């Protein structure tokens, strides 16, 4: 075969592969985008067990932990607005099993999981974190807030706030909050006042503008809850029954208008619980500001 | 007298090193290693505030894995090349024993290992000096223990290459590297199974095959936990005993070779 013909055949073959590649990309673009999005937003965790990852890391379990951590961040950041973050506890558990002294995943878990209705997982992770990383005050601080705000277990929250205040890195608010929750435990403060004090401390110790903004919104929101609770209590004393709705407080002249929540929530009067509640949002502006 | 015993070993080690340092493969792998080590800085940028640990872990791991591949493949092929080129015909009639030959080759490979570790570690340290200077002392400690671990593996590679084909020797050595770094996991799996026979087998594997976890202080250095002196002493003693065993067996196998 002449040499020039060989070159020609090789070039034609190369051109054909490029053409096939181009056609493949254009023909199946839609289905591939769908597949990509399905994988991206999947709640299924495709993660080998931590022991297997440790085995294949060939003496570098911390590196394996780092790689799963990077994957966890991608999962966290890429999840759609309706995501339940079902796989996040598995990711964080795998990272902390591979490297039990890695502090940041404990912090992320105890902060974020309660907002995904996973307070139990946050507590399990946080309890492991305070055992494994004894010099980290932030893990204890965040864990105490879960006991405090989600579980309303003020006794345990008091213990963990105190623990946080004795460790490095915890905000000064830890010691104050230890006292605050102890008061709550003794019923001298109600939940909304405890929450206002909590968010005020978070606001004062925030490390970033974003964190400050979130804390400020929640503090102001809880002040409105407290204001409505006071009005509802007065209404109950006067009429002998809890208001059917917050609008009742306006129509009966106890308040001028229903204040607007900075978090975009609607306030609900619950006569059965004798409490002012507020609706949950999806997506929640707390972690999707 | 001692000078006479050590002199041929030094000559052979130096000649082996000079021969290996000219390998073109070595430079290719060094470039890839430098790129991979450099990629740790990229990984750090997507780590959500965990830059230092990501740089440290991925950089140290890249140096460790790639140095392993370079030295094991180069050592096993080099030893076999001596057999293929009939170099031993010219060597052994001279006043040099099999033991001196094995020790000389081993030391030559160790020089190469040290050089590769210093080049890759040096490049990484230069980048660290700008981006994360606190990691440099940790890197030095890890390089020291990587040297001990990989030089022990080289002694095993020399032993294996003395009786089998170079590719086989390299693969067996890599298999022992995998097992050596998974000893505690293997023992844990066996204990969980509750099977006495399996536990017996894994116990035998645990005590007979090399346990490279003894040289792994990477998590301790990552979290600045003090490494116990006894841990270092036992690691050094293990290195001496296992290294001696491998080189002794290699010498005995060489004695059996018909030249």
XYZ file of C-alpha atoms in Angstrom:
548
model
C 0.000 0.000 0.000
C 1.420 3.401 -0.952
C 2.516 5.512 1.974
C 0.304 8.464 0.980
C -2.756 6.172 0.918
C -1.959 4.950 4.429
C -1.848 8.526 5.657
C -5.106 9.284 3.878
C -6.862 6.308 5.481
C -5.512 7.240 8.918
C -6.679 10.854 8.513
C -10.112 9.744 7.276
C -10.443 7.417 10.283
C -9.435 10.231 12.632
C -11.977 12.566 11.015
C -14.663 9.885 11.353
C -14.017 9.444 15.069
C -14.322 13.214 15.571
C -17.572 13.214 13.554
C -18.993 10.310 15.583
C -18.014 12.068 18.786
C -19.739 15.281 17.641
C -22.924 13.443 16.598
C -22.959 11.475 19.833
C -22.733 14.691 21.861
C -25.489 16.506 19.946
C -27.838 13.517 19.541
C -27.924 12.533 23.214
C -27.433 15.956 24.807
C -30.885 16.129 26.420
C -30.789 12.678 27.936
C -27.280 13.252 29.255
C -28.280 16.539 30.889
C -31.262 14.741 32.462
C -28.974 11.978 33.701
C -26.466 14.506 35.042
C -29.196 16.364 36.934
C -30.680 13.109 38.239
C -27.301 12.078 39.641
C -26.587 15.576 40.930
C -29.823 15.828 42.864
C -30.037 12.158 43.820
C -30.641 11.455 47.466
C -28.994 8.064 47.109
C -25.524 8.004 48.586
C -23.106 6.076 46.408
C -20.404 5.682 48.979
C -18.414 2.580 49.921
C -18.225 1.703 53.643
C -15.585 3.619 55.607
C -13.649 0.428 56.426
C -13.295 -0.407 52.747
C -12.170 3.135 51.952
C -9.631 2.901 54.767
C -8.325 -0.331 53.278
C -7.901 1.066 49.782
C -6.365 4.321 50.989
C -3.107 2.369 51.489
C -2.061 4.022 54.702
C -3.636 7.413 53.977
C -7.070 7.328 55.711
C -6.946 11.106 56.223
C -6.590 11.567 52.469
C -9.601 9.271 51.927
C -11.489 11.380 54.504
C -10.518 14.534 52.594
C -11.772 13.119 49.295
C -15.126 12.072 50.803
C -15.272 15.497 52.471
C -14.820 17.210 49.084
C -17.570 14.981 47.683
C -19.807 15.861 50.653
C -19.292 19.568 49.984
C -20.240 19.089 46.334
C -23.339 17.143 47.396
C -24.252 19.846 49.882
C -23.715 22.674 47.419
C -25.268 21.044 44.348
C -28.456 19.726 45.933
C -31.605 21.298 44.536
C -33.887 23.589 46.495
C -36.197 20.688 47.369
C -33.379 18.426 48.518
C -33.796 16.580 51.790
C -30.027 16.096 52.158
C -30.789 12.503 53.075
C -27.237 11.404 52.333
C -25.446 14.115 54.301
C -25.317 12.147 57.610
C -23.790 9.168 55.739
C -21.140 11.371 54.150
C -20.244 12.982 57.466
C -20.211 9.649 59.281
C -17.861 8.197 56.642
C -15.512 11.171 56.894
C -15.403 11.047 60.689
C -14.928 7.272 60.739
C -11.956 7.576 58.389
C -10.498 10.451 60.361
C -12.153 10.764 63.789
C -10.083 13.846 64.692
C -11.247 15.874 61.665
C -13.167 18.655 63.468
C -14.890 20.532 60.667
C -17.367 17.804 59.575
C -18.659 17.595 63.170
C -19.187 21.361 63.137
C -20.928 21.332 59.755
C -23.142 18.411 60.800
C -24.243 19.862 64.131
C -25.010 23.212 62.485
C -26.775 22.060 59.339
C -28.495 18.737 60.105
C -31.098 20.176 62.537
C -32.353 22.449 59.747
C -32.950 19.351 57.634
C -35.084 17.715 60.339
C -32.159 15.506 61.328
C -31.601 16.614 64.910
C -31.000 13.009 66.084
C -28.197 12.589 63.555
C -26.766 15.983 64.560
C -26.737 14.940 68.220
C -25.085 11.568 67.493
C -22.406 13.279 65.383
C -21.884 16.073 67.912
C -21.578 13.667 70.863
C -18.946 11.717 68.898
C -17.230 15.009 68.036
C -16.914 16.240 71.622
C -15.343 12.890 72.573
C -12.942 12.665 69.624
C -11.841 16.309 69.378
C -11.540 17.386 73.007
C -9.896 20.742 72.240
C -12.610 22.054 69.906
C -15.109 24.377 71.560
C -17.217 24.978 68.449
C -18.426 21.366 68.173
C -19.636 21.482 71.794
C -21.187 24.912 71.224
C -23.137 23.807 68.146
C -24.175 20.559 69.853
C -25.476 22.535 72.833
C -27.599 24.661 70.477
C -29.208 21.476 69.089
C -30.137 20.338 72.613
C -31.233 23.878 73.383
C -33.298 24.819 70.333
C -34.315 21.529 68.742
C -34.628 19.169 71.672
C -35.403 21.729 74.353
C -33.327 19.517 76.635
C -32.135 22.461 78.708
C -30.258 20.365 81.259
C -28.035 18.714 78.639
C -27.753 22.018 76.739
C -26.506 23.646 79.959
C -23.880 20.897 80.443
C -22.635 21.105 76.838
C -22.569 24.941 76.792
C -20.419 24.802 79.938
C -18.172 22.221 78.290
C -17.868 24.482 75.219
C -16.939 27.479 77.357
C -14.002 25.509 78.797
C -12.655 24.605 75.346
C -10.742 26.533 72.689
C -12.560 28.488 70.024
C -16.065 28.588 71.520
C -17.711 32.022 71.513
C -18.028 33.863 74.791
C -21.770 33.379 74.427
C -21.351 29.730 75.505
C -21.029 30.638 79.178
C -23.922 33.123 78.995
C -26.127 30.600 77.237
C -25.273 27.963 79.828
C -26.905 30.298 82.344
C -29.787 31.154 80.044
C -30.785 27.533 79.465
C -30.486 26.804 83.149
C -33.070 29.532 83.712
C -35.231 27.968 81.007
C -34.879 24.608 82.763
C -36.238 26.279 85.893
C -39.109 27.774 83.842
C -38.296 31.366 84.662
C -37.963 32.127 80.959
C -40.155 30.999 78.099
C -38.907 29.545 74.795
C -39.141 32.714 72.762
C -37.093 34.732 75.270
C -34.469 31.982 75.333
C -34.400 32.104 71.539
C -34.076 35.885 71.446
C -31.127 35.740 73.837
C -29.581 32.940 71.837
C -29.829 34.720 68.472
C -28.644 37.949 70.034
C -25.507 36.158 71.201
C -25.017 34.591 67.790
C -25.430 38.068 66.256
C -22.824 39.579 68.582
C -20.302 36.789 68.007
C -20.902 36.283 64.258
C -17.746 35.923 62.195
C -19.173 36.996 58.873
C -21.730 39.442 57.543
C -23.881 36.566 56.234
C -23.939 34.898 59.670
C -24.726 38.260 61.303
C -27.607 38.860 58.895
C -29.131 35.419 59.555
C -28.828 35.828 63.333
C -30.350 39.309 63.182
C -33.341 38.083 61.161
C -34.019 35.257 63.602
C -33.635 37.516 66.630
C -36.141 40.013 65.213
C -38.474 37.188 64.189
C -38.445 35.740 67.724
C -39.084 39.202 69.180
C -42.311 39.291 67.138
C -43.236 35.823 68.456
C -42.683 37.084 71.993
C -44.731 40.228 71.285
C -47.648 38.161 69.913
C -47.421 35.710 72.836
C -47.728 38.603 75.289
C -50.796 39.935 73.432
C -52.343 36.434 73.268
C -51.755 35.942 76.994
C -53.529 39.238 77.744
C -56.397 38.210 75.423
C -56.681 34.877 77.286
C -56.788 36.603 80.659
C -59.504 38.993 79.476
C -61.694 36.562 77.516
C -60.886 33.199 79.131
C -59.868 31.596 75.837
C -56.817 31.595 73.607
C -57.254 33.548 70.300
C -58.267 31.382 67.318
C -55.838 33.233 65.065
C -53.368 36.092 65.205
C -55.867 38.186 63.190
C -58.202 37.936 66.208
C -55.649 39.971 68.170
C -55.925 42.747 65.556
C -59.735 42.724 65.227
C -60.189 42.741 68.998
C -57.755 45.635 69.316
C -54.933 43.950 71.246
C -52.409 44.816 68.535
C -52.545 47.334 65.663
C -51.259 45.031 62.948
C -49.495 41.707 62.545
C -45.793 42.512 62.253
C -44.038 41.112 59.203
C -41.526 38.332 59.859
C -38.066 39.154 58.479
C -37.856 35.455 57.574
C -41.038 35.575 55.507
C -43.015 33.294 57.878
C -46.670 33.409 58.748
C -47.601 33.492 62.425
C -50.203 31.011 63.645
C -52.072 31.065 66.940
C -52.592 27.543 68.258
C -55.330 27.435 70.935
C -54.604 23.761 71.684
C -50.970 24.398 72.528
C -51.685 27.926 73.771
C -48.723 29.141 71.734
C -47.802 31.333 68.793
C -46.242 29.187 66.089
C -44.910 29.964 62.625
C -44.963 28.020 59.400
C -41.979 26.217 57.870
C -40.752 27.336 54.476
C -39.437 25.329 51.596
C -36.831 26.376 50.668
C -35.933 27.671 54.079
C -34.373 31.138 53.925
C -32.279 30.295 56.957
C -29.834 28.133 55.028
C -30.747 29.467 51.572
C -30.508 33.184 52.326
C 39.805 -5.156 57.016
C 36.440 -3.422 57.459
C 37.431 -0.983 54.705
C 38.016 -3.956 52.412
C 34.560 -5.358 53.144
C 32.737 -2.071 52.777
C 34.677 -0.713 49.809
C 33.070 -2.878 47.079
C 29.631 -2.211 48.599
C 30.174 1.540 48.356
C 31.501 1.259 44.792
C 28.569 -0.918 43.733
C 26.001 1.334 45.453
C 27.431 4.402 43.810
C 27.582 2.715 40.364
C 23.973 1.509 40.741
C 22.808 4.972 41.675
C 24.650 6.578 38.730
C 23.103 4.012 36.396
C 19.562 4.569 37.732
C 19.691 8.330 37.771
C 20.158 8.232 33.977
C 16.874 6.298 33.489
C 14.592 8.326 31.240
C 11.536 6.739 32.848
C 12.579 8.323 36.128
C 12.356 11.855 34.745
C 8.945 11.238 33.189
C 7.573 9.955 36.475
C 9.203 12.825 38.366
C 7.388 15.341 36.167
C 4.055 13.520 36.678
C 4.741 13.372 40.427
C 5.464 17.081 40.582
C 2.213 17.801 38.707
C 0.193 15.524 40.984
C 1.753 17.030 44.093
C 0.985 20.482 42.702
C -2.640 19.471 42.138
C -3.050 19.280 45.922
C -3.057 23.102 45.915
C -5.970 23.044 43.475
C -7.908 20.545 45.625
C -7.423 22.844 48.600
C -9.337 25.627 46.865
C -12.584 23.616 46.901
C -12.249 22.301 50.439
C -14.448 24.775 52.381
C -11.814 26.307 54.642
C -9.730 23.161 55.038
C -6.871 24.211 52.734
C -3.932 23.324 54.954
C -4.995 19.776 55.738
C -5.971 19.034 52.133
C -2.612 20.352 50.861
C -0.762 18.353 53.504
C -2.640 15.068 53.039
C -2.774 15.034 49.259
C 0.791 16.315 48.813
C 2.281 13.788 51.240
C 0.195 10.965 49.695
C 1.200 11.893 46.116
C 4.896 11.867 47.077
C 4.481 8.591 48.961
C 2.596 6.671 46.232
C 4.709 7.893 43.314
C 8.036 7.375 45.053
C 6.863 3.841 45.771
C 6.142 3.183 42.081
C 9.391 4.725 40.875
C 11.685 2.912 43.262
C 9.980 -0.490 43.141
C 9.827 -0.656 39.338
C 13.308 0.733 38.856
C 14.838 -1.546 41.509
C 13.242 -4.760 40.245
C 14.070 -4.118 36.587
C 17.612 -2.995 37.367
C 18.479 -6.110 39.327
C 17.124 -8.296 36.589
C 19.050 -6.367 33.970
C 22.250 -7.437 35.715
C 21.233 -11.074 35.176
C 20.166 -10.468 31.570
C 23.299 -8.620 30.576
C 25.402 -11.277 32.222
C 26.973 -8.459 34.270
C 27.369 -10.879 37.144
C 29.805 -12.991 35.075
C 32.206 -10.072 35.178
C 31.447 -9.147 38.742
C 31.668 -12.328 40.742
C 35.088 -13.512 39.651
C 36.293 -10.274 41.266
C 36.730 -10.264 45.064
C 33.096 -9.455 45.820
C 30.677 -11.743 47.612
C 26.988 -12.273 46.873
C 26.122 -10.537 50.149
C 28.220 -7.519 49.209
C 26.559 -7.444 45.788
C 23.035 -7.516 47.284
C 23.874 -4.915 49.926
C 25.541 -2.662 47.332
C 22.523 -2.824 45.015
C 20.152 -2.230 47.932
C 22.096 0.840 49.036
C 22.128 2.145 45.454
C 18.334 1.873 45.346
C 18.120 3.590 48.725
C 20.245 6.492 47.369
C 17.759 6.749 44.513
C 14.809 6.640 46.921
C 16.356 9.377 49.045
C 17.056 11.500 45.961
C 13.490 11.155 44.630
C 12.034 11.940 48.067
C 14.284 14.981 48.397
C 13.450 16.290 44.914
C 9.677 15.844 45.298
C 9.713 16.895 48.953
C 11.882 19.907 48.065
C 9.540 21.046 45.291
C 6.558 20.613 47.588
C 8.356 22.467 50.413
C 9.071 25.430 48.092
C 5.367 25.696 47.263
C 4.477 25.239 50.955
C 6.868 28.011 51.997
C 4.563 30.414 50.152
C 1.144 28.897 50.831
C 1.308 26.911 54.092
C 4.709 27.203 55.819
C 3.424 25.499 58.983
C 3.225 22.201 57.092
C 6.969 22.041 56.274
C 8.151 20.400 59.570
C 5.291 17.885 59.261
C 6.402 17.126 55.709
C 9.967 16.422 56.874
C 8.800 13.952 59.534
C 6.559 12.212 56.997
C 9.365 12.016 54.428
C 11.621 10.395 57.024
C 9.083 7.674 57.805
C 8.238 7.262 54.109
C 11.947 6.620 53.538
C 11.987 3.900 56.200
C 8.820 2.273 54.846
C 9.850 2.371 51.200
C 13.438 1.267 51.833
C 12.038 -1.764 53.651
C 9.889 -2.456 50.599
C 12.951 -2.114 48.377
C 14.728 -4.797 50.428
C 11.693 -7.045 49.833
C 11.711 -6.135 46.112
C 15.409 -7.081 45.919
C 14.647 -10.415 47.546
C 11.764 -11.110 45.156
C 13.680 -9.922 42.076
C 16.502 -12.313 42.922
C 14.386 -15.307 41.907
C 11.482 -14.102 39.782
C 10.800 -11.968 36.689
C 10.984 -8.185 37.224
C 7.303 -7.522 36.561
C 6.297 -10.317 38.945
C 8.676 -8.999 41.587
C 7.248 -5.485 41.210
C 3.654 -6.725 41.423
C 4.373 -8.944 44.457
C 6.070 -5.988 46.157
C 3.084 -3.738 45.445
C 0.766 -6.457 46.780
C 2.851 -6.581 49.963
C 2.624 -2.780 50.157
C -1.189 -3.039 50.022
C -1.288 -5.827 52.627
C 1.313 -4.075 54.772
C -0.813 -0.961 54.963
C -4.031 -2.856 55.674
C -2.850 -5.193 58.422
C -5.034 -3.747 61.177
C -8.094 -3.659 58.866
C -7.553 -7.294 57.842
C -7.230 -8.316 61.489
C -10.370 -6.336 62.338
C -12.388 -7.976 59.530
C -11.277 -11.428 60.701
C -12.169 -10.649 64.319
C -15.627 -9.478 63.194
C -16.249 -12.667 61.211
C -15.982 -14.750 64.387
C -14.414 -17.559 62.349
C -11.503 -19.135 64.268
C -9.836 -20.508 61.147
C -9.953 -17.111 59.414
C -8.635 -15.434 62.543
C -5.750 -17.938 62.681
C -4.852 -17.265 59.045
C -4.982 -13.498 59.481
C -2.909 -13.719 62.662
C -0.252 -15.618 60.708
C -0.403 -13.002 57.940
C -0.212 -10.255 60.562
C 2.979 -11.588 62.113
C 4.757 -12.943 59.032
C 4.101 -10.376 56.304
C 5.510 -6.847 56.573
C 3.449 -4.473 58.692
C 4.035 -1.054 57.169
C 1.548 0.630 59.509
C 4.430 0.789 62.009
C 5.900 3.602 59.889
C 2.615 5.461 59.500
C 2.608 8.510 61.766
C 0.772 10.682 59.253
C -2.386 11.231 61.348
C -0.272 11.895 64.442
C 1.668 14.606 62.588
C -1.541 16.011 61.081
C -3.005 16.606 64.544
C 0.334 17.432 66.193
C 0.017 14.472 68.547
C 3.379 13.577 70.048
C 4.728 10.344 68.588
C 5.799 8.042 71.455
C 9.541 7.329 71.549
C 8.800 3.619 71.979
C 6.759 3.690 68.738
C 9.716 5.149 66.838
C 12.167 2.739 68.496
C 10.053 -0.313 67.606
C 9.596 0.956 64.040
C 13.380 1.314 63.638
C 14.016 -2.109 65.154
C 11.377 -3.657 62.879
C 12.993 -1.961 59.870
C 16.382 -3.412 60.837
C 15.109 -6.945 61.470
C 12.805 -7.203 58.429
C 15.344 -5.490 56.160
C 18.057 -7.889 57.329
C 15.751 -10.890 56.774
C 14.901 -9.809 53.200
C 18.504 -9.109 52.213
C 19.716 -12.308 53.916
C 17.173 -14.357 51.949
C 18.156 -12.524 48.743
C 21.810 -13.448 49.385
C 20.940 -17.100 50.033
C 18.908 -17.220 46.803
C 21.789 -15.598 44.906
C 24.110 -18.265 46.305
C 21.959 -20.860 44.569
C 22.179 -19.079 41.202
C 24.364 -20.885 38.696
C 26.506 -18.354 36.931
